[in-house]
Amino acid sequence: MYIKRFRTIQVASLVSIFSLMLVLGACESKSGYRSAEGGVWGTTYHITYRSDRDLHDSIIKVMKQVEQSLSPFSDSSLIASVNRGERVKADSLLARIFTESQRVNRDSHGAFDPTVAPLVNLWGFGYRDTGIEPTREAIDSMLGLVGIAECALDAEGYIVKKHPGTEFNFSAITKGYGCDLVGDMLRRNGCEDYMVEIGGEIALGGESPRGGDWRIMIDAPVDCDTAIVHQKMAVVSLTGKGVATSGNYRNFRNTGNGGRTWHTISPVDGRPAVTDLLSVTVIAPSCMLADAYATASMARSAADALGMLDSLSGVEGLLVTRDTVLVTSGFPVIE
């Protein structure tokens, strides 16, 4: 499973064959829409919402709460304390993301597993980097620590690890969860119409400035091996959903023999996953789940990932290989 970088200062941008962007069109916008943008977790955010007051400070506050709870790159975060073996009670954010991660782990038959964090670190894609390619012995020693299904959240709210050396990195689900939390805050403040985009993950509610659902354009690069040149693949019309994309083509390390090591690490064998998938775009009831299922898909073959996504209620996907584009039965392509 791939763990996205989620740092206090720096985080890897969305790794994706697609870029997801808002298609506003040329028509006149409705009144009352505001925008907020900036940098967070080493990536960017762009938020459009309809309100009679500026809520940018509240947006930033939510993002800080997410970081303080879930960032493994911050020594003062709650999850960093858990990883160090300290006995600290999970807050509502950590409890929710732990529970949902176990759910996605079950649905994906183990392809999604945030406890693969030590292996991600070992391969140089996490919050610690050895700088060398790991040996088989080192990989095998870390595999014994992996297994979120063998961890638990007890009745008192404490996380019980599989092993004292087990560590968690929820970055592959946290960015989507952050989008959802900002959307929750906007609704508490009376904003039903919004688009929250953080590093390419998107949470949508209500109407767009042009009226009706939000139109999201899915871009595909012309050449996946050289320059990143994009062309439109499809446009979808959505609201009340989350959208996320995962892929391998930007997040890799060059090896000494001129090859590349990709960032999707398999919880099964502890090595970079090699599949026929280039990228997956997932639409789900929440951006958190879209983020997690997109990540889980990248550790599986296109056929297996398509089957998983098709089996999930309210979840749709668009999958790209070098030879074809696959979609689930209900994927809402309109153009």
mmCIF file of C-alpha atoms in Angstrom:
data_model
loop_
_atom_site.group_PDB
_atom_site.id
_atom_site.type_symbol
_atom_site.label_atom_id
_atom_site.label_comp_id
_atom_site.label_asym_id
_atom_site.label_seq_id
_atom_site.Cartn_x
_atom_site.Cartn_y
_atom_site.Cartn_z
ATOM 1 C CA MET A 1 0.000 0.000 0.000
ATOM 2 C CA TYR A 2 1.170 3.457 -0.819
ATOM 3 C CA ILE A 3 1.546 5.991 1.999
ATOM 4 C CA LYS A 4 1.435 9.577 0.820
ATOM 5 C CA ARG A 5 3.865 11.984 2.414
ATOM 6 C CA PHE A 6 2.122 14.129 5.034
ATOM 7 C CA ARG A 7 4.595 16.530 6.614
ATOM 8 C CA THR A 8 4.410 19.584 8.826
ATOM 9 C CA ILE A 9 6.424 21.467 6.215
ATOM 10 C CA GLN A 10 6.546 19.273 3.132
ATOM 11 C CA VAL A 11 4.269 16.636 1.663
ATOM 12 C CA ALA A 12 4.350 14.988 -1.736
ATOM 13 C CA SER A 13 1.789 16.443 -4.117
ATOM 14 C CA LEU A 14 -0.995 14.269 -5.440
ATOM 15 C CA VAL A 15 0.575 11.445 -7.414
ATOM 16 C CA SER A 16 -1.759 10.908 -10.272
ATOM 17 C CA ILE A 17 -2.074 10.358 -13.968
ATOM 18 C CA PHE A 18 -4.981 12.757 -13.716
ATOM 19 C CA SER A 19 -5.360 16.293 -12.609
ATOM 20 C CA LEU A 20 -8.790 17.011 -11.176
ATOM 21 C CA MET A 21 -9.996 20.543 -11.594
ATOM 22 C CA LEU A 22 -13.174 22.522 -11.319
ATOM 23 C CA VAL A 23 -14.859 23.366 -14.602
ATOM 24 C CA LEU A 24 -16.701 26.601 -13.970
ATOM 25 C CA GLY A 25 -17.420 27.548 -17.566
ATOM 26 C CA ALA A 26 -17.845 31.044 -18.875
ATOM 27 C CA CYS A 27 -21.291 31.763 -17.477
ATOM 28 C CA GLU A 28 -21.820 34.380 -14.819
ATOM 29 C CA SER A 29 -21.341 33.164 -11.235
ATOM 30 C CA LYS A 30 -24.045 33.380 -8.605
ATOM 31 C CA SER A 31 -23.567 35.951 -5.890
ATOM 32 C CA GLY A 32 -22.142 35.117 -2.495
ATOM 33 C CA TYR A 33 -19.382 32.686 -3.489
ATOM 34 C CA ARG A 34 -15.974 33.127 -1.893
ATOM 35 C CA SER A 35 -12.643 31.448 -2.461
ATOM 36 C CA ALA A 36 -9.768 30.469 -0.194
ATOM 37 C CA GLU A 37 -6.421 29.115 -1.289
ATOM 38 C CA GLY A 38 -2.941 28.570 0.021
ATOM 39 C CA GLY A 39 -0.451 25.906 0.997
ATOM 40 C CA VAL A 40 -0.801 23.135 3.559
ATOM 41 C CA TRP A 41 1.018 19.838 4.202
ATOM 42 C CA GLY A 42 3.456 20.672 1.384
ATOM 43 C CA THR A 43 0.693 20.882 -1.219
ATOM 44 C CA THR A 44 -1.968 23.464 -2.132
ATOM 45 C CA TYR A 45 -5.642 23.920 -1.391
ATOM 46 C CA HIS A 46 -8.391 25.677 -3.336
ATOM 47 C CA ILE A 47 -11.788 26.090 -1.724
ATOM 48 C CA THR A 48 -14.935 27.686 -3.142
ATOM 49 C CA TYR A 49 -17.905 28.221 -0.846
ATOM 50 C CA ARG A 50 -21.075 30.293 -0.665
ATOM 51 C CA SER A 51 -21.305 32.421 2.460
ATOM 52 C CA ASP A 52 -22.003 35.962 3.612
ATOM 53 C CA ARG A 53 -18.758 35.956 5.642
ATOM 54 C CA ASP A 54 -15.110 35.020 5.291
ATOM 55 C CA LEU A 55 -14.355 31.621 6.863
ATOM 56 C CA HIS A 56 -10.708 31.281 5.847
ATOM 57 C CA ASP A 57 -9.494 31.395 9.461
ATOM 58 C CA SER A 58 -11.830 28.539 10.334
ATOM 59 C CA ILE A 59 -10.571 26.560 7.340
ATOM 60 C CA ILE A 60 -6.985 26.933 8.528
ATOM 61 C CA LYS A 61 -8.019 25.930 12.053
ATOM 62 C CA VAL A 62 -9.481 22.649 10.778
ATOM 63 C CA MET A 63 -6.302 21.899 8.834
ATOM 64 C CA LYS A 64 -4.195 22.499 11.933
ATOM 65 C CA GLN A 65 -6.403 20.143 13.948
ATOM 66 C CA VAL A 66 -5.866 17.443 11.335
ATOM 67 C CA GLU A 67 -2.111 17.935 11.467
ATOM 68 C CA GLN A 68 -1.982 17.922 15.270
ATOM 69 C CA SER A 69 -3.864 14.654 15.373
ATOM 70 C CA LEU A 70 -2.736 12.679 12.322
ATOM 71 C CA SER A 71 0.583 13.899 10.913
ATOM 72 C CA PRO A 72 3.348 11.320 11.462
ATOM 73 C CA PHE A 73 5.850 13.977 10.377
ATOM 74 C CA SER A 74 5.144 16.147 13.434
ATOM 75 C CA ASP A 75 6.743 14.881 16.645
ATOM 76 C CA SER A 76 4.024 16.620 18.655
ATOM 77 C CA SER A 77 1.092 14.974 16.873
ATOM 78 C CA LEU A 78 -1.130 12.398 18.509
ATOM 79 C CA ILE A 79 -0.241 9.659 16.020
ATOM 80 C CA ALA A 80 3.486 10.312 16.548
ATOM 81 C CA SER A 81 2.938 9.691 20.267
ATOM 82 C CA VAL A 82 1.149 6.425 19.473
ATOM 83 C CA ASN A 83 3.994 5.389 17.174
ATOM 84 C CA ARG A 84 6.488 6.035 19.979
ATOM 85 C CA GLY A 85 4.548 3.644 22.195
ATOM 86 C CA GLU A 86 3.109 6.278 24.518
ATOM 87 C CA ARG A 87 -0.288 5.538 26.043
ATOM 88 C CA VAL A 88 -2.457 8.336 24.716
ATOM 89 C CA LYS A 89 -6.175 8.244 24.109
ATOM 90 C CA ALA A 90 -7.363 8.620 20.519
ATOM 91 C CA ASP A 91 -9.249 11.823 19.772
ATOM 92 C CA SER A 92 -12.314 11.788 17.516
ATOM 93 C CA LEU A 93 -10.197 12.251 14.357
ATOM 94 C CA LEU A 94 -7.824 9.388 15.100
ATOM 95 C CA ALA A 95 -10.635 7.079 16.246
ATOM 96 C CA ARG A 96 -12.597 7.729 13.033
ATOM 97 C CA ILE A 97 -9.685 7.270 10.681
ATOM 98 C CA PHE A 98 -8.530 4.121 12.477
ATOM 99 C CA THR A 99 -12.003 2.561 12.194
ATOM 100 C CA GLU A 100 -12.405 3.508 8.535
ATOM 101 C CA SER A 101 -8.909 2.231 7.722
ATOM 102 C CA GLN A 102 -9.819 -1.165 9.149
ATOM 103 C CA ARG A 103 -12.966 -1.129 7.011
ATOM 104 C CA VAL A 104 -11.016 -0.410 3.806
ATOM 105 C CA ASN A 105 -8.421 -3.006 4.806
ATOM 106 C CA ARG A 106 -11.197 -5.631 4.937
ATOM 107 C CA ASP A 107 -12.796 -4.483 1.676
ATOM 108 C CA SER A 108 -9.448 -4.553 -0.138
ATOM 109 C CA HIS A 109 -8.357 -7.905 1.336
ATOM 110 C CA GLY A 110 -5.368 -6.247 2.975
ATOM 111 C CA ALA A 111 -4.202 -4.088 0.049
ATOM 112 C CA PHE A 112 -4.799 -0.954 2.156
ATOM 113 C CA ASP A 113 -2.869 -1.054 5.438
ATOM 114 C CA PRO A 114 -1.506 2.060 7.207
ATOM 115 C CA THR A 115 0.720 -0.152 9.399
ATOM 116 C CA VAL A 116 2.934 -0.681 6.342
ATOM 117 C CA ALA A 117 4.545 2.598 7.485
ATOM 118 C CA PRO A 118 7.876 1.013 8.594
ATOM 119 C CA LEU A 119 8.278 -0.519 5.141
ATOM 120 C CA VAL A 120 7.439 2.763 3.433
ATOM 121 C CA ASN A 121 10.134 4.385 5.577
ATOM 122 C CA LEU A 122 12.530 1.571 4.680
ATOM 123 C CA TRP A 123 12.027 2.219 0.968
ATOM 124 C CA GLY A 124 12.488 5.979 1.442
ATOM 125 C CA PHE A 125 8.925 7.193 0.896
ATOM 126 C CA GLY A 126 7.879 7.866 4.492
ATOM 127 C CA TYR A 127 8.860 10.028 7.431
ATOM 128 C CA ARG A 128 12.235 8.307 7.845
ATOM 129 C CA ASP A 129 14.619 7.541 4.986
ATOM 130 C CA THR A 130 17.624 5.248 5.289
ATOM 131 C CA GLY A 131 18.955 6.381 1.911
ATOM 132 C CA ILE A 132 19.728 2.820 0.804
ATOM 133 C CA GLU A 133 17.729 0.087 -0.895
ATOM 134 C CA PRO A 134 16.611 -2.395 1.775
ATOM 135 C CA THR A 135 17.816 -5.972 1.962
ATOM 136 C CA ARG A 136 15.478 -8.960 1.939
ATOM 137 C CA GLU A 137 16.321 -9.545 5.595
ATOM 138 C CA ALA A 138 15.370 -5.967 6.519
ATOM 139 C CA ILE A 139 12.092 -6.245 4.614
ATOM 140 C CA ASP A 140 11.197 -9.553 6.267
ATOM 141 C CA SER A 141 11.876 -8.128 9.729
ATOM 142 C CA MET A 142 9.463 -5.245 9.076
ATOM 143 C CA LEU A 143 6.700 -7.435 7.629
ATOM 144 C CA GLY A 144 6.077 -8.902 11.066
ATOM 145 C CA LEU A 145 4.977 -5.463 12.279
ATOM 146 C CA VAL A 146 2.341 -5.000 9.558
ATOM 147 C CA GLY A 147 -1.339 -5.754 10.087
ATOM 148 C CA ILE A 148 -3.986 -3.196 11.016
ATOM 149 C CA ALA A 149 -6.508 -6.042 11.218
ATOM 150 C CA GLU A 150 -4.561 -7.293 14.247
ATOM 151 C CA CYS A 151 -4.703 -3.882 15.956
ATOM 152 C CA ALA A 152 -7.701 -2.588 17.885
ATOM 153 C CA LEU A 153 -9.329 0.461 19.411
ATOM 154 C CA ASP A 154 -10.281 -0.598 22.918
ATOM 155 C CA ALA A 155 -13.352 0.424 24.928
ATOM 156 C CA GLU A 156 -11.404 3.227 26.649
ATOM 157 C CA GLY A 157 -10.290 4.773 23.358
ATOM 158 C CA TYR A 158 -6.695 3.532 23.249
ATOM 159 C CA ILE A 159 -5.141 1.930 20.177
ATOM 160 C CA VAL A 160 -3.799 -1.554 20.854
ATOM 161 C CA LYS A 161 -0.951 -2.368 18.471
ATOM 162 C CA LYS A 162 -0.228 -5.732 16.898
ATOM 163 C CA HIS A 163 3.393 -5.383 18.075
ATOM 164 C CA PRO A 164 5.244 -2.709 20.102
ATOM 165 C CA GLY A 165 7.144 -1.833 16.912
ATOM 166 C CA THR A 166 3.999 -1.375 14.810
ATOM 167 C CA GLU A 167 3.618 2.173 13.465
ATOM 168 C CA PHE A 168 0.785 3.967 11.697
ATOM 169 C CA ASN A 169 0.867 6.381 8.799
ATOM 170 C CA PHE A 170 -2.668 7.333 7.769
ATOM 171 C CA SER A 171 -1.502 9.809 5.119
ATOM 172 C CA ALA A 172 -3.115 7.788 2.322
ATOM 173 C CA ILE A 173 -6.538 8.561 3.796
ATOM 174 C CA THR A 174 -5.908 11.764 5.783
ATOM 175 C CA LYS A 175 -5.907 14.280 2.940
ATOM 176 C CA GLY A 176 -9.342 13.120 1.853
ATOM 177 C CA TYR A 177 -10.514 13.187 5.465
ATOM 178 C CA GLY A 178 -9.221 16.747 5.747
ATOM 179 C CA CYS A 179 -11.392 17.748 2.780
ATOM 180 C CA ASP A 180 -14.428 16.196 4.483
ATOM 181 C CA LEU A 181 -13.698 17.970 7.772
ATOM 182 C CA VAL A 182 -13.453 21.350 6.068
ATOM 183 C CA GLY A 183 -16.759 20.592 4.352
ATOM 184 C CA ASP A 184 -18.297 19.673 7.730
ATOM 185 C CA MET A 185 -17.127 22.982 9.182
ATOM 186 C CA LEU A 186 -18.608 24.908 6.258
ATOM 187 C CA ARG A 187 -21.983 23.226 6.727
ATOM 188 C CA ARG A 188 -21.950 23.987 10.474
ATOM 189 C CA ASN A 189 -21.573 27.617 9.457
ATOM 190 C CA GLY A 190 -24.530 27.499 7.111
ATOM 191 C CA CYS A 191 -22.614 26.854 3.869
ATOM 192 C CA GLU A 192 -24.283 24.114 1.847
ATOM 193 C CA ASP A 193 -22.595 25.003 -1.461
ATOM 194 C CA TYR A 194 -18.854 24.276 -1.549
ATOM 195 C CA MET A 195 -15.935 22.596 -3.249
ATOM 196 C CA VAL A 196 -12.929 21.724 -1.069
ATOM 197 C CA GLU A 197 -9.807 20.648 -2.950
ATOM 198 C CA ILE A 198 -6.569 19.761 -1.149
ATOM 199 C CA GLY A 199 -3.728 18.421 -3.276
ATOM 200 C CA GLY A 200 -6.156 17.080 -5.866
ATOM 201 C CA GLU A 201 -8.601 15.371 -3.496
ATOM 202 C CA ILE A 202 -12.056 16.954 -3.639
ATOM 203 C CA ALA A 203 -15.139 17.128 -1.402
ATOM 204 C CA LEU A 204 -18.299 18.559 -2.952
ATOM 205 C CA GLY A 205 -21.600 19.862 -1.603
ATOM 206 C CA GLY A 206 -24.580 21.768 -2.910
ATOM 207 C CA GLU A 207 -24.435 23.857 -6.077
ATOM 208 C CA SER A 208 -21.552 25.291 -8.059
ATOM 209 C CA PRO A 209 -21.335 29.005 -8.894
ATOM 210 C CA ARG A 210 -22.778 28.258 -12.334
ATOM 211 C CA GLY A 211 -25.798 26.449 -10.826
ATOM 212 C CA GLY A 212 -26.443 22.733 -10.576
ATOM 213 C CA ASP A 213 -23.864 20.102 -9.713
ATOM 214 C CA TRP A 214 -20.135 20.725 -9.711
ATOM 215 C CA ARG A 215 -18.392 19.760 -12.952
ATOM 216 C CA ILE A 216 -15.039 18.065 -12.458
ATOM 217 C CA MET A 217 -12.659 17.548 -15.359
ATOM 218 C CA ILE A 218 -10.432 14.478 -15.388
ATOM 219 C CA ASP A 219 -7.197 15.104 -17.257
ATOM 220 C CA ALA A 220 -4.899 12.421 -18.655
ATOM 221 C CA PRO A 221 -1.288 13.013 -19.738
ATOM 222 C CA VAL A 222 -0.531 12.469 -23.386
ATOM 223 C CA ASP A 223 2.729 10.647 -22.592
ATOM 224 C CA CYS A 224 3.144 8.883 -19.242
ATOM 225 C CA ASP A 225 6.889 8.337 -19.672
ATOM 226 C CA THR A 226 8.163 11.755 -20.650
ATOM 227 C CA ALA A 227 6.766 15.255 -20.316
ATOM 228 C CA ILE A 228 3.528 15.587 -18.370
ATOM 229 C CA VAL A 229 1.253 16.989 -21.048
ATOM 230 C CA HIS A 230 -2.442 16.822 -20.269
ATOM 231 C CA GLN A 231 -5.569 16.454 -22.302
ATOM 232 C CA LYS A 232 -9.168 16.072 -21.218
ATOM 233 C CA MET A 233 -10.288 12.502 -20.650
ATOM 234 C CA ALA A 234 -13.749 13.091 -19.221
ATOM 235 C CA VAL A 235 -15.965 15.490 -17.312
ATOM 236 C CA VAL A 236 -18.190 14.336 -14.462
ATOM 237 C CA SER A 237 -21.054 16.195 -12.804
ATOM 238 C CA LEU A 238 -21.266 15.597 -9.049
ATOM 239 C CA THR A 239 -22.355 16.894 -5.684
ATOM 240 C CA GLY A 240 -22.435 15.439 -2.185
ATOM 241 C CA LYS A 241 -19.475 13.198 -3.066
ATOM 242 C CA GLY A 242 -15.724 12.896 -2.642
ATOM 243 C CA VAL A 243 -13.279 12.439 -5.523
ATOM 244 C CA ALA A 244 -9.682 11.199 -5.248
ATOM 245 C CA THR A 245 -6.969 9.950 -7.562
ATOM 246 C CA SER A 246 -3.936 7.793 -6.905
ATOM 247 C CA GLY A 247 -1.094 6.826 -9.219
ATOM 248 C CA ASN A 248 2.578 6.018 -9.356
ATOM 249 C CA TYR A 249 4.072 8.100 -12.105
ATOM 250 C CA ARG A 250 5.312 11.065 -10.037
ATOM 251 C CA ASN A 251 6.350 9.467 -6.762
ATOM 252 C CA PHE A 252 9.351 7.217 -7.315
ATOM 253 C CA ARG A 253 13.029 6.895 -6.528
ATOM 254 C CA ASN A 254 15.796 6.260 -9.037
ATOM 255 C CA THR A 255 17.824 3.158 -8.265
ATOM 256 C CA GLY A 256 21.548 2.683 -8.734
ATOM 257 C CA ASN A 257 21.120 0.582 -11.885
ATOM 258 C CA GLY A 258 19.142 3.267 -13.706
ATOM 259 C CA GLY A 259 15.732 1.882 -12.819
ATOM 260 C CA ARG A 260 12.935 3.245 -10.645
ATOM 261 C CA THR A 261 11.312 2.169 -7.409
ATOM 262 C CA TRP A 262 7.625 3.114 -7.174
ATOM 263 C CA HIS A 263 6.026 4.327 -3.974
ATOM 264 C CA THR A 264 3.160 1.822 -3.727
ATOM 265 C CA ILE A 265 4.443 -0.694 -1.168
ATOM 266 C CA SER A 266 2.654 -4.032 -0.905
ATOM 267 C CA PRO A 267 1.700 -5.134 2.636
ATOM 268 C CA VAL A 268 1.965 -8.721 1.403
ATOM 269 C CA ASP A 269 5.638 -8.943 0.405
ATOM 270 C CA GLY A 270 6.956 -5.586 1.584
ATOM 271 C CA ARG A 271 8.186 -4.573 -1.852
ATOM 272 C CA PRO A 272 6.983 -1.916 -4.339
ATOM 273 C CA ALA A 273 3.790 -3.194 -5.925
ATOM 274 C CA VAL A 274 4.043 -3.877 -9.648
ATOM 275 C CA THR A 275 0.654 -3.936 -11.376
ATOM 276 C CA ASP A 276 -0.795 -2.927 -14.726
ATOM 277 C CA LEU A 277 -2.470 0.161 -13.239
ATOM 278 C CA LEU A 278 -1.172 3.642 -13.947
ATOM 279 C CA SER A 279 -3.848 5.575 -12.106
ATOM 280 C CA VAL A 280 -7.240 5.285 -10.444
ATOM 281 C CA THR A 281 -9.892 7.952 -9.891
ATOM 282 C CA VAL A 282 -12.526 7.054 -7.283
ATOM 283 C CA ILE A 283 -15.848 8.699 -6.450
ATOM 284 C CA ALA A 284 -17.278 7.798 -3.030
ATOM 285 C CA PRO A 285 -19.755 9.074 -0.424
ATOM 286 C CA SER A 286 -16.842 10.787 1.360
ATOM 287 C CA CYS A 287 -13.490 12.075 0.169
ATOM 288 C CA MET A 288 -11.843 10.037 2.928
ATOM 289 C CA LEU A 289 -13.155 6.786 1.439
ATOM 290 C CA ALA A 290 -12.397 7.915 -2.114
ATOM 291 C CA ASP A 291 -8.804 8.581 -1.041
ATOM 292 C CA ALA A 292 -8.418 5.216 0.683
ATOM 293 C CA TYR A 293 -10.029 3.108 -2.050
ATOM 294 C CA ALA A 294 -7.950 4.844 -4.730
ATOM 295 C CA THR A 295 -4.818 3.966 -2.761
ATOM 296 C CA ALA A 296 -5.950 0.370 -2.215
ATOM 297 C CA SER A 297 -6.632 -0.021 -5.933
ATOM 298 C CA MET A 298 -3.058 0.866 -6.841
ATOM 299 C CA ALA A 299 -1.733 -2.197 -4.968
ATOM 300 C CA ARG A 300 -3.921 -4.520 -7.055
ATOM 301 C CA SER A 301 -4.263 -5.426 -10.712
ATOM 302 C CA ALA A 302 -6.722 -3.447 -12.800
ATOM 303 C CA ALA A 303 -9.140 -6.383 -12.931
ATOM 304 C CA ASP A 304 -8.998 -6.943 -9.170
ATOM 305 C CA ALA A 305 -9.354 -3.238 -8.404
ATOM 306 C CA LEU A 306 -12.311 -2.906 -10.771
ATOM 307 C CA GLY A 307 -13.999 -5.857 -9.093
ATOM 308 C CA MET A 308 -13.440 -4.387 -5.639
ATOM 309 C CA LEU A 309 -14.801 -0.961 -6.576
ATOM 310 C CA ASP A 310 -17.820 -2.443 -8.373
ATOM 311 C CA SER A 311 -18.688 -4.431 -5.232
ATOM 312 C CA LEU A 312 -18.826 -1.354 -2.981
ATOM 313 C CA SER A 313 -22.089 0.509 -2.497
ATOM 314 C CA GLY A 314 -21.924 4.137 -3.617
ATOM 315 C CA VAL A 315 -18.346 3.820 -4.928
ATOM 316 C CA GLU A 316 -17.345 4.250 -8.575
ATOM 317 C CA GLY A 317 -13.975 4.230 -10.286
ATOM 318 C CA LEU A 318 -12.114 5.057 -13.475
ATOM 319 C CA LEU A 319 -8.930 2.996 -13.945
ATOM 320 C CA VAL A 320 -6.160 3.576 -16.461
ATOM 321 C CA THR A 321 -3.599 1.083 -17.712
ATOM 322 C CA ARG A 322 -1.146 1.578 -20.562
ATOM 323 C CA ASP A 323 -3.580 -0.172 -22.889
ATOM 324 C CA THR A 324 -7.067 0.759 -21.807
ATOM 325 C CA VAL A 325 -9.417 2.773 -19.608
ATOM 326 C CA LEU A 326 -11.837 0.842 -17.398
ATOM 327 C CA VAL A 327 -14.851 2.188 -15.505
ATOM 328 C CA THR A 328 -17.217 0.727 -12.951
ATOM 329 C CA SER A 329 -20.810 0.206 -14.011
ATOM 330 C CA GLY A 330 -22.073 3.476 -12.533
ATOM 331 C CA PHE A 331 -19.179 5.849 -13.185
ATOM 332 C CA PRO A 332 -20.875 9.151 -14.125
ATOM 333 C CA VAL A 333 -18.980 10.287 -17.236
ATOM 334 C CA ILE A 334 -21.023 12.910 -19.029
ATOM 335 C CA GLU A 335 -18.557 14.072 -21.718
#
